[in-house]
Coordinates of C-alpha atoms in Angstrom, one line a residue:
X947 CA -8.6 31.5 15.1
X948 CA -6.4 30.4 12.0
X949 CA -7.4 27.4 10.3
X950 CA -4.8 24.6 10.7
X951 CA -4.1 21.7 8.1
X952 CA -1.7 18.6 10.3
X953 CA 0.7 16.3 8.3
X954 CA 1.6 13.4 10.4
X955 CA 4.3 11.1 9.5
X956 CA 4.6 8.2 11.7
X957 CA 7.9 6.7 11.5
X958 CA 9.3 3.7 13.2
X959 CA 12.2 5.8 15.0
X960 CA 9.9 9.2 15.1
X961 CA 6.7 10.5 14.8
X962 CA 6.7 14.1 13.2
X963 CA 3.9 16.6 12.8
X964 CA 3.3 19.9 11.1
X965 CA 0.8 22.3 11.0
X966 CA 0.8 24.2 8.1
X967 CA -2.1 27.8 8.1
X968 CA -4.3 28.7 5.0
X969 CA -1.2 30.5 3.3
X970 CA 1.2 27.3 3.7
X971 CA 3.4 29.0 6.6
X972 CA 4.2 26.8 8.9
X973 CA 2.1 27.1 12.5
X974 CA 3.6 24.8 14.5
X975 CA 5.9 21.5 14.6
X976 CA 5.6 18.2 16.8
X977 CA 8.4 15.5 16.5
X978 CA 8.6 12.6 19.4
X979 CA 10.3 9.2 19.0
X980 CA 8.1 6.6 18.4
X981 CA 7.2 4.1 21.4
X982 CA 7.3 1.3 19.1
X983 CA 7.9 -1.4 21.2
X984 CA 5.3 -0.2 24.1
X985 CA 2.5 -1.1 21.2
X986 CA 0.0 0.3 19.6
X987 CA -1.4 2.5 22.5
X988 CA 1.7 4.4 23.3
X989 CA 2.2 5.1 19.6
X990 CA -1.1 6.5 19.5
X991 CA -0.9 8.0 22.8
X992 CA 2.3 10.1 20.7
X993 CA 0.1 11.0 17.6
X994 CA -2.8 12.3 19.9
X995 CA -0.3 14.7 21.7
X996 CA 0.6 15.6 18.2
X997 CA -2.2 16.5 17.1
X998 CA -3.3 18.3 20.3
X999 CA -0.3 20.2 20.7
X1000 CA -0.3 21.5 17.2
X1001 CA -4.4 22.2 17.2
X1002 CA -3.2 24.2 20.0
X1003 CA -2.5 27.3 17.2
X1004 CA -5.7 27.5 15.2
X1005 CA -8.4 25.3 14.3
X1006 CA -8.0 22.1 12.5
X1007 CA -9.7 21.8 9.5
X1008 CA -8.2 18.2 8.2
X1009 CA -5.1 16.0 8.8
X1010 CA -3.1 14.1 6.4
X1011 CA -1.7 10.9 8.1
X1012 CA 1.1 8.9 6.5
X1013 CA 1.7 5.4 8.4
X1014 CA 4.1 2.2 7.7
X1015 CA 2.4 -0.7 6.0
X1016 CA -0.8 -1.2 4.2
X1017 CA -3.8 1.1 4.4
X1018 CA -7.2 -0.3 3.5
X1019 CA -10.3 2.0 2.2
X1020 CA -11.6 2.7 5.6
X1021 CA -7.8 3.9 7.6
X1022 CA -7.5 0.7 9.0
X1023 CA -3.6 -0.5 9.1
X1024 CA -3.5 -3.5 6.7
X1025 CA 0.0 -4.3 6.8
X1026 CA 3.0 -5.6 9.6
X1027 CA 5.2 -3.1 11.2
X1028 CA 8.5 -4.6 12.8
X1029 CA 9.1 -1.3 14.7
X1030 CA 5.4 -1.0 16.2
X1031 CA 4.0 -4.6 17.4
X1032 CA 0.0 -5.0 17.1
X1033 CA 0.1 -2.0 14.5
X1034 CA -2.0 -4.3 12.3
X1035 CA -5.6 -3.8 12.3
X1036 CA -5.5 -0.8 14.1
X1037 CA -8.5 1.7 13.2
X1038 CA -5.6 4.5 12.6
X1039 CA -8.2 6.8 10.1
X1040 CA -11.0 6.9 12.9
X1041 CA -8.4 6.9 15.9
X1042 CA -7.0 10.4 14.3
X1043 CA -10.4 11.7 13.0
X1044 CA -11.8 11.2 17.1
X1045 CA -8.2 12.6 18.0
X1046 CA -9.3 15.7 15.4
X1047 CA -12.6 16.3 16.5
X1048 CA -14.1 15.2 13.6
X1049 CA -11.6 17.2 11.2
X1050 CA -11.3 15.4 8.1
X1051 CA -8.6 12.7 8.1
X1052 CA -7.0 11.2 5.0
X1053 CA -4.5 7.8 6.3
X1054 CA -2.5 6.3 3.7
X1055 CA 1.0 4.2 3.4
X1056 CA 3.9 6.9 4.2
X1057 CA 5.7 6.6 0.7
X1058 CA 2.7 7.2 -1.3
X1059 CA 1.1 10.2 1.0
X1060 CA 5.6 11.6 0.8
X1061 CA 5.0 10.7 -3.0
X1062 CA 2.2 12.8 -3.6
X1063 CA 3.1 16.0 -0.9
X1064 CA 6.3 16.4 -3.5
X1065 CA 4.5 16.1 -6.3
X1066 CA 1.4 18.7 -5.2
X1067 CA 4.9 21.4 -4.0
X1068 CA 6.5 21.3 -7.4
X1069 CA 6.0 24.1 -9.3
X1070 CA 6.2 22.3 -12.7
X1071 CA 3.1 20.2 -11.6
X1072 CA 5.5 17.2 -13.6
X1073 CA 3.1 14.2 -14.8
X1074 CA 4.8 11.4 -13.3
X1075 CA 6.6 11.6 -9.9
X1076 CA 8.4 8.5 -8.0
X1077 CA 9.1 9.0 -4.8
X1078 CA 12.0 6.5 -2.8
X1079 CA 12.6 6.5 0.7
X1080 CA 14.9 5.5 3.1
X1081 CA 14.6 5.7 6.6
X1082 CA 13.8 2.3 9.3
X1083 CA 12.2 1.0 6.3
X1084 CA 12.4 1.3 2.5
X1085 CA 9.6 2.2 1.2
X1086 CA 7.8 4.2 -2.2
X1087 CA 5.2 6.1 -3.9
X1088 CA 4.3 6.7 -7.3
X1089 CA 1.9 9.3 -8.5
X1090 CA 0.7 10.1 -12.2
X1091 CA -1.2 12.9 -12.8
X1092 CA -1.8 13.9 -9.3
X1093 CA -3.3 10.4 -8.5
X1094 CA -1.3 7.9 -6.3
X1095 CA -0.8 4.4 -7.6
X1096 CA -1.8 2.6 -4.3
X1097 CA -2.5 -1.0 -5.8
X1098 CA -4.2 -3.1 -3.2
X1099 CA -4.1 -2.1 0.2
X1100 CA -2.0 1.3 -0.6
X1101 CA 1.0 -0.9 -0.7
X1102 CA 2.1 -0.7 -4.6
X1103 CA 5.6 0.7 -3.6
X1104 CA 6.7 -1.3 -0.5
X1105 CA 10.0 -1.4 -1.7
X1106 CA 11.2 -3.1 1.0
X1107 CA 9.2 -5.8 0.7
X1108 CA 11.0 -6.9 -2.6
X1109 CA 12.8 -10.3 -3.0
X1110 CA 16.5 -9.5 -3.4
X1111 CA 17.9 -12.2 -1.9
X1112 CA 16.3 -15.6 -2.3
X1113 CA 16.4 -18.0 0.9
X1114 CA 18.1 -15.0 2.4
X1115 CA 16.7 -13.9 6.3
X1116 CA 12.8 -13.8 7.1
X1117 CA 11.1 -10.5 7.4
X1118 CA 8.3 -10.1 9.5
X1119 CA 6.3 -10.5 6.7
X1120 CA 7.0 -13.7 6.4
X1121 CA 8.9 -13.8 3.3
X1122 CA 12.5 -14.9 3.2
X1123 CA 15.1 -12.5 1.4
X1124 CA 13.1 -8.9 1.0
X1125 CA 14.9 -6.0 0.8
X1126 CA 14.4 -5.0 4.6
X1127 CA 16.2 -7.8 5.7
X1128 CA 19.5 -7.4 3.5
X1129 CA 22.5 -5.9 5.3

């Protein structure tokens, strides 16, 4: 059996998977849309077919997880989701490392874990990369020197989160005017 390495992304629209063999080629691919709104145990429901269907083509040897929001030490979803409701405080890292079989599983905030899977695939190895995305959310990553820039909770680039528009709409953060929000 090949020896598979999963990247996960969990979106709020989709959930896409990956499973890449020792030489990089890719084994296998997952994508499903994201049950959001059926909470937290449909959406991890989605990610454990994920990670079944692409273990199906070798043996997992770890699994990369990139998740909206916050990500504390431990896996454990620190920060609110609008697309998935009760996604905070879910035990995400030792969900997927049960789902795994005990593979090592790293969990971290989606920009930062996109962030750093550019910067480890260019070939100039560049010191400084910033990573922006756009998809249901806005979101970021930083990385110098092959390290991410987390800040507290993993959430140093929640871009999205940013106050562009004082007294503007609430976020389901709670703040009034972040980027999110703005038409």
């Amino acid at each position: 059996m090949k020896k598979l390495y999963l990247g996960l992304d969990i979106g709020g629209q989709s959930i896409k998977g990956i499973a890449l063999d020792g030489e990089g080629r890719v084994a296998g691919e997952y994508s499903a849309q994201t049950p959001g709104p059926q909470g937290t145990e449909a959406v991890l429901s989605a990610i454990e077919a994920g990670i079944e269907g692409l273990g199906s083509h070798g043996t997992v040897v770890s699994v990369g997880v990139g998740t909206p929001g916050g990500v504390d030490k431990e896996g454990r979803v620190v920060g609110m989701s609008a697309n998935i409701p009760g996604w905070f405080g879910t035990a995400l890292g030792e969900r997927i490392l049960r789902m795994a079989k005990g593979a090592p599983t790293v969990v971290r905030n989606d920009g930062n874990i996109a962030a750093y899977a550019e910067w480890a695939v260019r070939r100039d190895q560049s010191k400084i990369l910033l990573f922006v995305g756009l998809g249901t959310g806005i979101g970021g990553g930083y990385v110098i020197d092959g390290e991410i820039l987390g800040g507290r909770n993993d959430r140093a680039l929640e871009i999205g989160h940013c106050i562009v528009e004082p007294a503007g709409r609430r976020c389901v953060c709670g703040v009034e005017g972040c980027a999110w929000t703005s038409p």
